[in-house]
Every structure is written in structure tokens, then in C-alpha cells.
Amino acid sequence: QQQVRQSPQSLTVWEGETAILNCSYENSAFDYFPWYQQFPGEGPALLISILSVSDKKEDGRFTIFFNKREKKLSLHIADSQPGDSATYFCAAKTGGYKVVFGSGTRLLVSP
Amino acid sequence: GPKVLQIPSHQIIDMGQMVTLNCDPVSNHLYFYWYKQILGQQMEFLVNFYNGKVMEKSKLFKDQFSVERPDGSYFTLKIQPTALEDSAVYFCASSLDGTANSDYTFGSGTRLLVI
């Protein structure tokens, strides 16, 4: 079963807009949520992450909003740039167990 | 930053043959992982490995799959024999430890095509 769900599957925004990528999860034991950015032909690279004790994490133009009660989180990319066009994976982890990935959101930023 | 190196980047192999995918993890990392990705879609966990042992494996890690890291050399994924459905991109990752917020570093993947 899908433990981590992402929406939308694909998203197109104009340069300068804020892109919002959504994620939800089922396992209440998940306590760490990394977001990965993947460009075609490359491996995923850690972009930003949040622990479940926090409700917000900012790093430059990237912000994670986390709602533990609803088991939802979102990645906001402010002032989107064409170079942000990539696939973004929401992932979840607990303790010493594996990272579980969502199915990804393909973001296209049009100039 | 530190990198995970995967060799080869591409591999074409006849169905039924054996293939070995090689991974050179980040030097001070202790946990190693293999993931499978098809057509740029979801990253599917295969196996993780620590201290010479498989810690956890998924249903995708068939009996034909095996992993090892002999004496600190490459961390390898061997498939013997290969099947058509094994065609995918295989990503190796490593992490410093197994704690919740220990981040993974991924390689660039090996694109395996079984014909």
C-alpha cells in the first residue's frame, strides 16, 4: 500500500510564482520527512527536511509546512525559477528503518 | 559535498545472464541501500545493509538478488539470473548511521536494460 502520497502528479507554474507540492502519510510513527529533488538522469538529492516536532522549516526559497494532526505536509517553493524544474519526492522515515518515498511531483517552471 | 559513485552508469544484458551493480558509498557512512526506479517514477526500496548484514529487504528483493560489501570494497547488488522486469534504474545510497534524521546520499544510478 502507498504509505506516502503526493499531489499533484505534475505541476506547471510561471517563473516568480510560488509552487505548492502536497504530501500526506499514513504511518503515525514517521517522525522525519526529507524532500528530495531529482533532475533527469541524476539521483535524488536532499533538498530540505523536517522533524515531526516542528511545524515549519525554511531554507531560502523552500519552506516545509507540517501538520502532524492531519498527517499532511507541503513544500512551498517561492519565486520559482526555471532551474527548479525537476521531480520532487516527499519521503518519510522512522527510527532506523528505511526511507519511504512518495510517487513524486513533476514541477515545470515556465519562463 | 560527499558523493556516492555508481558503476557502470548503463548496462545492457541478455535475459538470464548475471549482472553486478557496483556502488562506492561515502567513505565514513555505515549504512547502505539499494532502491529501484522505473520510468522516473516512485523510488522503491529494495534492501539495506549494515555491518556486513542485510537489515531489511522488501518484496521486490527477489531470491535472484543478493548484496555484499567484501572488506570495505564496493557495495554490490547482484542479480542472477536477470529477468525482463528487472529493467530499471538502480540507485545506491548511503547514510552515516541509522537514526531517524540521518540523511541519505544517493548515487546517479545504474540504468539496467534486460533484453
mmCIF file of C-alpha atoms in Angstrom:
data_model
loop_
_atom_site.group_PDB
_atom_site.id
_atom_site.type_symbol
_atom_site.label_atom_id
_atom_site.label_comp_id
_atom_site.label_asym_id
_atom_site.label_seq_id
_atom_site.Cartn_x
_atom_site.Cartn_y
_atom_site.Cartn_z
ATOM 1 C CA GLN A 1 0.000 0.000 0.000
ATOM 2 C CA GLN A 2 1.028 3.598 -0.554
ATOM 3 C CA GLN A 3 2.375 4.912 2.731
ATOM 4 C CA VAL A 4 3.318 8.323 1.389
ATOM 5 C CA ARG A 5 1.089 10.084 -1.132
ATOM 6 C CA GLN A 6 1.916 13.134 -3.194
ATOM 7 C CA SER A 7 -0.184 15.520 -5.217
ATOM 8 C CA PRO A 8 -0.372 16.800 -7.796
ATOM 9 C CA GLN A 9 1.397 14.314 -10.028
ATOM 10 C CA SER A 10 2.587 17.214 -12.161
ATOM 11 C CA LEU A 11 2.516 20.972 -11.732
ATOM 12 C CA THR A 12 3.285 23.892 -14.012
ATOM 13 C CA VAL A 13 3.860 27.388 -12.652
ATOM 14 C CA TRP A 14 5.155 30.610 -14.126
ATOM 15 C CA GLU A 15 8.548 31.948 -13.171
ATOM 16 C CA GLY A 16 8.227 34.008 -9.995
ATOM 17 C CA GLU A 17 5.135 32.200 -8.703
ATOM 18 C CA THR A 18 5.008 30.013 -5.611
ATOM 19 C CA ALA A 19 4.772 26.295 -6.311
ATOM 20 C CA ILE A 20 2.954 24.223 -3.690
ATOM 21 C CA LEU A 21 3.581 20.497 -3.535
ATOM 22 C CA ASN A 22 1.477 18.361 -1.229
ATOM 23 C CA CYS A 23 2.210 15.214 0.702
ATOM 24 C CA SER A 24 0.325 13.009 3.157
ATOM 25 C CA TYR A 25 1.237 9.887 5.043
ATOM 26 C CA GLU A 26 -0.395 7.036 6.915
ATOM 27 C CA ASN A 27 2.100 5.771 9.463
ATOM 28 C CA SER A 28 1.927 7.790 12.672
ATOM 29 C CA ALA A 29 5.372 6.502 13.602
ATOM 30 C CA PHE A 30 7.030 8.523 10.844
ATOM 31 C CA ASP A 31 8.965 11.319 12.500
ATOM 32 C CA TYR A 32 11.342 12.625 9.867
ATOM 33 C CA PHE A 33 10.342 13.938 6.465
ATOM 34 C CA PRO A 34 13.008 14.720 3.862
ATOM 35 C CA TRP A 35 12.172 16.188 0.480
ATOM 36 C CA TYR A 36 14.340 15.168 -2.431
ATOM 37 C CA GLN A 37 14.868 16.928 -5.729
ATOM 38 C CA GLN A 38 15.673 14.831 -8.786
ATOM 39 C CA PHE A 39 16.780 16.086 -12.194
ATOM 40 C CA PRO A 40 16.574 13.800 -15.233
ATOM 41 C CA GLY A 41 19.456 11.359 -15.370
ATOM 42 C CA GLU A 42 20.531 12.038 -11.803
ATOM 43 C CA GLY A 43 19.911 10.567 -8.387
ATOM 44 C CA PRO A 44 17.664 12.240 -5.821
ATOM 45 C CA ALA A 45 19.352 14.935 -3.773
ATOM 46 C CA LEU A 46 18.214 16.067 -0.348
ATOM 47 C CA LEU A 47 16.590 19.488 -0.606
ATOM 48 C CA ILE A 48 15.125 20.198 2.814
ATOM 49 C CA SER A 49 13.806 18.141 5.703
ATOM 50 C CA ILE A 50 11.707 18.479 8.841
ATOM 51 C CA LEU A 51 11.288 16.608 12.082
ATOM 52 C CA SER A 52 7.777 15.916 13.298
ATOM 53 C CA VAL A 53 8.297 18.101 16.374
ATOM 54 C CA SER A 54 8.336 21.165 14.123
ATOM 55 C CA ASP A 55 5.527 22.689 12.094
ATOM 56 C CA LYS A 56 7.651 24.750 9.728
ATOM 57 C CA LYS A 57 11.105 24.662 8.231
ATOM 58 C CA GLU A 58 12.579 27.304 5.954
ATOM 59 C CA ASP A 59 15.675 27.233 3.797
ATOM 60 C CA GLY A 60 15.912 30.124 1.394
ATOM 61 C CA ARG A 61 13.062 29.892 -1.102
ATOM 62 C CA PHE A 62 11.996 26.464 0.166
ATOM 63 C CA THR A 63 9.577 26.033 3.076
ATOM 64 C CA ILE A 64 8.001 22.929 4.541
ATOM 65 C CA PHE A 65 4.705 23.264 6.382
ATOM 66 C CA PHE A 66 3.859 20.283 8.573
ATOM 67 C CA ASN A 67 0.546 19.340 10.184
ATOM 68 C CA LYS A 68 1.050 16.340 12.430
ATOM 69 C CA ARG A 69 -2.593 16.021 13.424
ATOM 70 C CA GLU A 70 -3.728 15.728 9.827
ATOM 71 C CA LYS A 71 -0.610 13.804 8.716
ATOM 72 C CA LYS A 72 -0.002 16.295 5.954
ATOM 73 C CA LEU A 73 2.861 18.405 4.814
ATOM 74 C CA SER A 74 3.612 20.663 1.908
ATOM 75 C CA LEU A 75 6.645 22.094 0.191
ATOM 76 C CA HIS A 76 6.405 25.696 -0.928
ATOM 77 C CA ILE A 77 8.873 26.970 -3.494
ATOM 78 C CA ALA A 78 8.759 30.752 -3.549
ATOM 79 C CA ASP A 79 9.835 32.823 -6.549
ATOM 80 C CA SER A 80 10.049 29.689 -8.694
ATOM 81 C CA GLN A 81 12.857 29.620 -11.253
ATOM 82 C CA PRO A 82 13.184 27.555 -14.459
ATOM 83 C CA GLY A 83 16.108 25.800 -12.780
ATOM 84 C CA ASP A 84 13.684 24.460 -10.162
ATOM 85 C CA SER A 85 12.054 22.294 -12.841
ATOM 86 C CA ALA A 86 12.543 18.762 -11.531
ATOM 87 C CA THR A 87 10.753 15.922 -9.810
ATOM 88 C CA TYR A 88 10.236 16.395 -6.096
ATOM 89 C CA PHE A 89 9.839 13.440 -3.789
ATOM 90 C CA CYS A 90 8.320 13.625 -0.363
ATOM 91 C CA ALA A 91 9.715 10.915 1.874
ATOM 92 C CA ALA A 92 9.227 9.680 5.415
ATOM 93 C CA LYS A 93 11.271 7.767 7.937
ATOM 94 C CA THR A 94 11.142 6.497 11.462
ATOM 95 C CA GLY A 95 13.999 5.387 13.636
ATOM 96 C CA GLY A 96 16.426 3.007 11.994
ATOM 97 C CA TYR A 97 14.068 1.995 9.246
ATOM 98 C CA LYS A 98 14.142 2.726 5.569
ATOM 99 C CA VAL A 99 13.132 5.951 3.875
ATOM 100 C CA VAL A 100 9.753 5.541 2.184
ATOM 101 C CA PHE A 101 9.218 7.678 -0.896
ATOM 102 C CA GLY A 102 6.078 9.142 -2.403
ATOM 103 C CA SER A 103 5.446 8.861 -6.118
ATOM 104 C CA GLY A 104 6.787 12.331 -6.840
ATOM 105 C CA THR A 105 5.553 15.614 -8.291
ATOM 106 C CA ARG A 106 6.972 16.773 -11.602
ATOM 107 C CA LEU A 107 7.377 20.538 -11.476
ATOM 108 C CA LEU A 108 7.786 22.639 -14.579
ATOM 109 C CA VAL A 109 8.553 26.329 -14.171
ATOM 110 C CA SER A 110 7.831 28.249 -17.345
ATOM 111 C CA PRO A 111 9.803 31.412 -18.039
ATOM 112 C CA GLY B 1 29.780 17.507 -0.981
ATOM 113 C CA PRO B 2 30.487 13.819 -0.485
ATOM 114 C CA LYS B 3 29.350 11.610 -3.300
ATOM 115 C CA VAL B 4 28.216 8.081 -3.920
ATOM 116 C CA LEU B 5 29.729 6.631 -7.075
ATOM 117 C CA GLN B 6 27.890 4.014 -9.101
ATOM 118 C CA ILE B 7 29.494 1.863 -11.767
ATOM 119 C CA PRO B 8 28.513 1.299 -14.512
ATOM 120 C CA SER B 9 26.141 4.133 -15.394
ATOM 121 C CA HIS B 10 24.456 1.978 -18.047
ATOM 122 C CA GLN B 11 24.268 -1.765 -18.574
ATOM 123 C CA ILE B 12 22.536 -3.819 -21.253
ATOM 124 C CA ILE B 13 22.318 -7.509 -20.590
ATOM 125 C CA ASP B 14 20.635 -10.570 -22.042
ATOM 126 C CA MET B 15 17.826 -12.084 -20.019
ATOM 127 C CA GLY B 16 19.102 -14.912 -17.854
ATOM 128 C CA GLN B 17 22.591 -13.534 -17.534
ATOM 129 C CA MET B 18 24.117 -12.312 -14.291
ATOM 130 C CA VAL B 19 24.748 -8.632 -13.618
ATOM 131 C CA THR B 20 26.604 -6.898 -10.809
ATOM 132 C CA LEU B 21 25.948 -3.271 -9.976
ATOM 133 C CA ASN B 22 28.700 -1.525 -8.063
ATOM 134 C CA CYS B 23 28.469 1.260 -5.511
ATOM 135 C CA ASP B 24 31.208 3.205 -3.784
ATOM 136 C CA PRO B 25 29.498 4.788 -0.745
ATOM 137 C CA VAL B 26 30.504 7.924 1.110
ATOM 138 C CA SER B 27 33.678 6.988 2.954
ATOM 139 C CA ASN B 28 32.523 7.340 6.563
ATOM 140 C CA HIS B 29 28.991 6.082 6.022
ATOM 141 C CA LEU B 30 27.981 2.827 7.631
ATOM 142 C CA TYR B 31 24.524 2.076 6.199
ATOM 143 C CA PHE B 32 23.958 1.227 2.568
ATOM 144 C CA TYR B 33 20.800 0.934 0.492
ATOM 145 C CA TRP B 34 19.538 -0.059 -2.926
ATOM 146 C CA TYR B 35 16.419 1.469 -4.499
ATOM 147 C CA LYS B 36 14.741 0.694 -7.813
ATOM 148 C CA GLN B 37 13.120 3.329 -10.007
ATOM 149 C CA ILE B 38 11.130 2.691 -13.166
ATOM 150 C CA LEU B 39 10.489 5.438 -15.732
ATOM 151 C CA GLY B 40 11.290 8.242 -13.307
ATOM 152 C CA GLN B 41 8.510 7.178 -11.030
ATOM 153 C CA GLN B 42 8.485 6.161 -7.387
ATOM 154 C CA MET B 43 11.669 5.126 -5.663
ATOM 155 C CA GLU B 44 11.082 1.567 -4.441
ATOM 156 C CA PHE B 45 13.153 0.304 -1.526
ATOM 157 C CA LEU B 46 14.981 -2.952 -2.139
ATOM 158 C CA VAL B 47 17.371 -3.568 0.722
ATOM 159 C CA ASN B 48 19.511 -2.009 3.407
ATOM 160 C CA PHE B 49 22.825 -3.311 4.669
ATOM 161 C CA TYR B 50 24.861 -2.682 7.779
ATOM 162 C CA ASN B 51 27.870 -4.305 9.337
ATOM 163 C CA GLY B 52 28.019 -6.986 6.687
ATOM 164 C CA LYS B 53 24.385 -7.979 7.013
ATOM 165 C CA VAL B 54 21.065 -7.365 5.332
ATOM 166 C CA MET B 55 18.958 -5.450 7.859
ATOM 167 C CA GLU B 56 15.722 -5.221 5.926
ATOM 168 C CA LYS B 57 14.525 -6.168 2.465
ATOM 169 C CA SER B 58 11.336 -5.626 0.529
ATOM 170 C CA LYS B 59 9.222 -7.979 -1.567
ATOM 171 C CA LEU B 60 10.981 -6.565 -4.628
ATOM 172 C CA PHE B 61 14.227 -8.068 -3.387
ATOM 173 C CA LYS B 62 13.710 -11.409 -5.071
ATOM 174 C CA ASP B 63 15.664 -14.574 -4.398
ATOM 175 C CA GLN B 64 17.707 -13.792 -7.501
ATOM 176 C CA PHE B 65 19.067 -10.666 -5.798
ATOM 177 C CA SER B 66 21.995 -10.548 -3.415
ATOM 178 C CA VAL B 67 24.125 -7.831 -1.830
ATOM 179 C CA GLU B 68 27.539 -7.763 -0.263
ATOM 180 C CA ARG B 69 30.412 -5.480 0.592
ATOM 181 C CA PRO B 70 33.527 -7.611 0.913
ATOM 182 C CA ASP B 71 36.228 -5.993 3.076
ATOM 183 C CA GLY B 72 35.182 -2.389 2.585
ATOM 184 C CA SER B 73 35.252 -2.510 -1.191
ATOM 185 C CA TYR B 74 32.282 -1.805 -3.433
ATOM 186 C CA PHE B 75 28.791 -2.398 -2.104
ATOM 187 C CA THR B 76 27.299 -4.600 -4.807
ATOM 188 C CA LEU B 77 23.882 -5.684 -5.995
ATOM 189 C CA LYS B 78 23.964 -8.905 -7.950
ATOM 190 C CA ILE B 79 21.064 -10.213 -9.980
ATOM 191 C CA GLN B 80 21.318 -13.815 -11.136
ATOM 192 C CA PRO B 81 19.551 -14.660 -13.352
ATOM 193 C CA THR B 82 18.152 -11.422 -14.728
ATOM 194 C CA ALA B 83 14.557 -11.078 -15.956
ATOM 195 C CA LEU B 84 12.938 -8.559 -18.289
ATOM 196 C CA GLU B 85 11.141 -6.897 -15.366
ATOM 197 C CA ASP B 86 14.478 -6.114 -13.756
ATOM 198 C CA SER B 87 14.948 -3.329 -16.302
ATOM 199 C CA ALA B 88 15.029 -0.125 -14.247
ATOM 200 C CA VAL B 89 17.362 2.449 -12.766
ATOM 201 C CA TYR B 90 19.001 1.185 -9.603
ATOM 202 C CA PHE B 91 20.123 3.767 -7.084
ATOM 203 C CA CYS B 92 22.586 3.137 -4.324
ATOM 204 C CA ALA B 93 22.524 5.322 -1.219
ATOM 205 C CA SER B 94 24.470 5.526 1.992
ATOM 206 C CA SER B 95 23.949 7.182 5.361
ATOM 207 C CA LEU B 96 26.174 7.873 8.318
ATOM 208 C CA ASP B 97 24.028 5.917 10.732
ATOM 209 C CA GLY B 98 20.556 4.512 11.103
ATOM 210 C CA THR B 99 18.995 7.267 13.176
ATOM 211 C CA ALA B 100 15.768 8.907 12.103
ATOM 212 C CA ASN B 101 17.327 12.080 10.716
ATOM 213 C CA SER B 102 20.414 10.519 9.183
ATOM 214 C CA ASP B 103 20.208 11.674 5.603
ATOM 215 C CA TYR B 104 20.811 9.534 2.575
ATOM 216 C CA THR B 105 23.298 10.415 -0.136
ATOM 217 C CA PHE B 106 22.304 8.886 -3.468
ATOM 218 C CA GLY B 107 24.417 7.983 -6.446
ATOM 219 C CA SER B 108 23.470 8.863 -10.018
ATOM 220 C CA GLY B 109 22.114 5.406 -10.680
ATOM 221 C CA THR B 110 22.810 2.462 -12.957
ATOM 222 C CA ARG B 111 20.406 2.170 -15.871
ATOM 223 C CA LEU B 112 19.882 -1.528 -16.430
ATOM 224 C CA LEU B 113 18.213 -2.828 -19.561
ATOM 225 C CA VAL B 114 17.481 -6.535 -19.770
ATOM 226 C CA ILE B 115 16.732 -7.710 -23.317
#
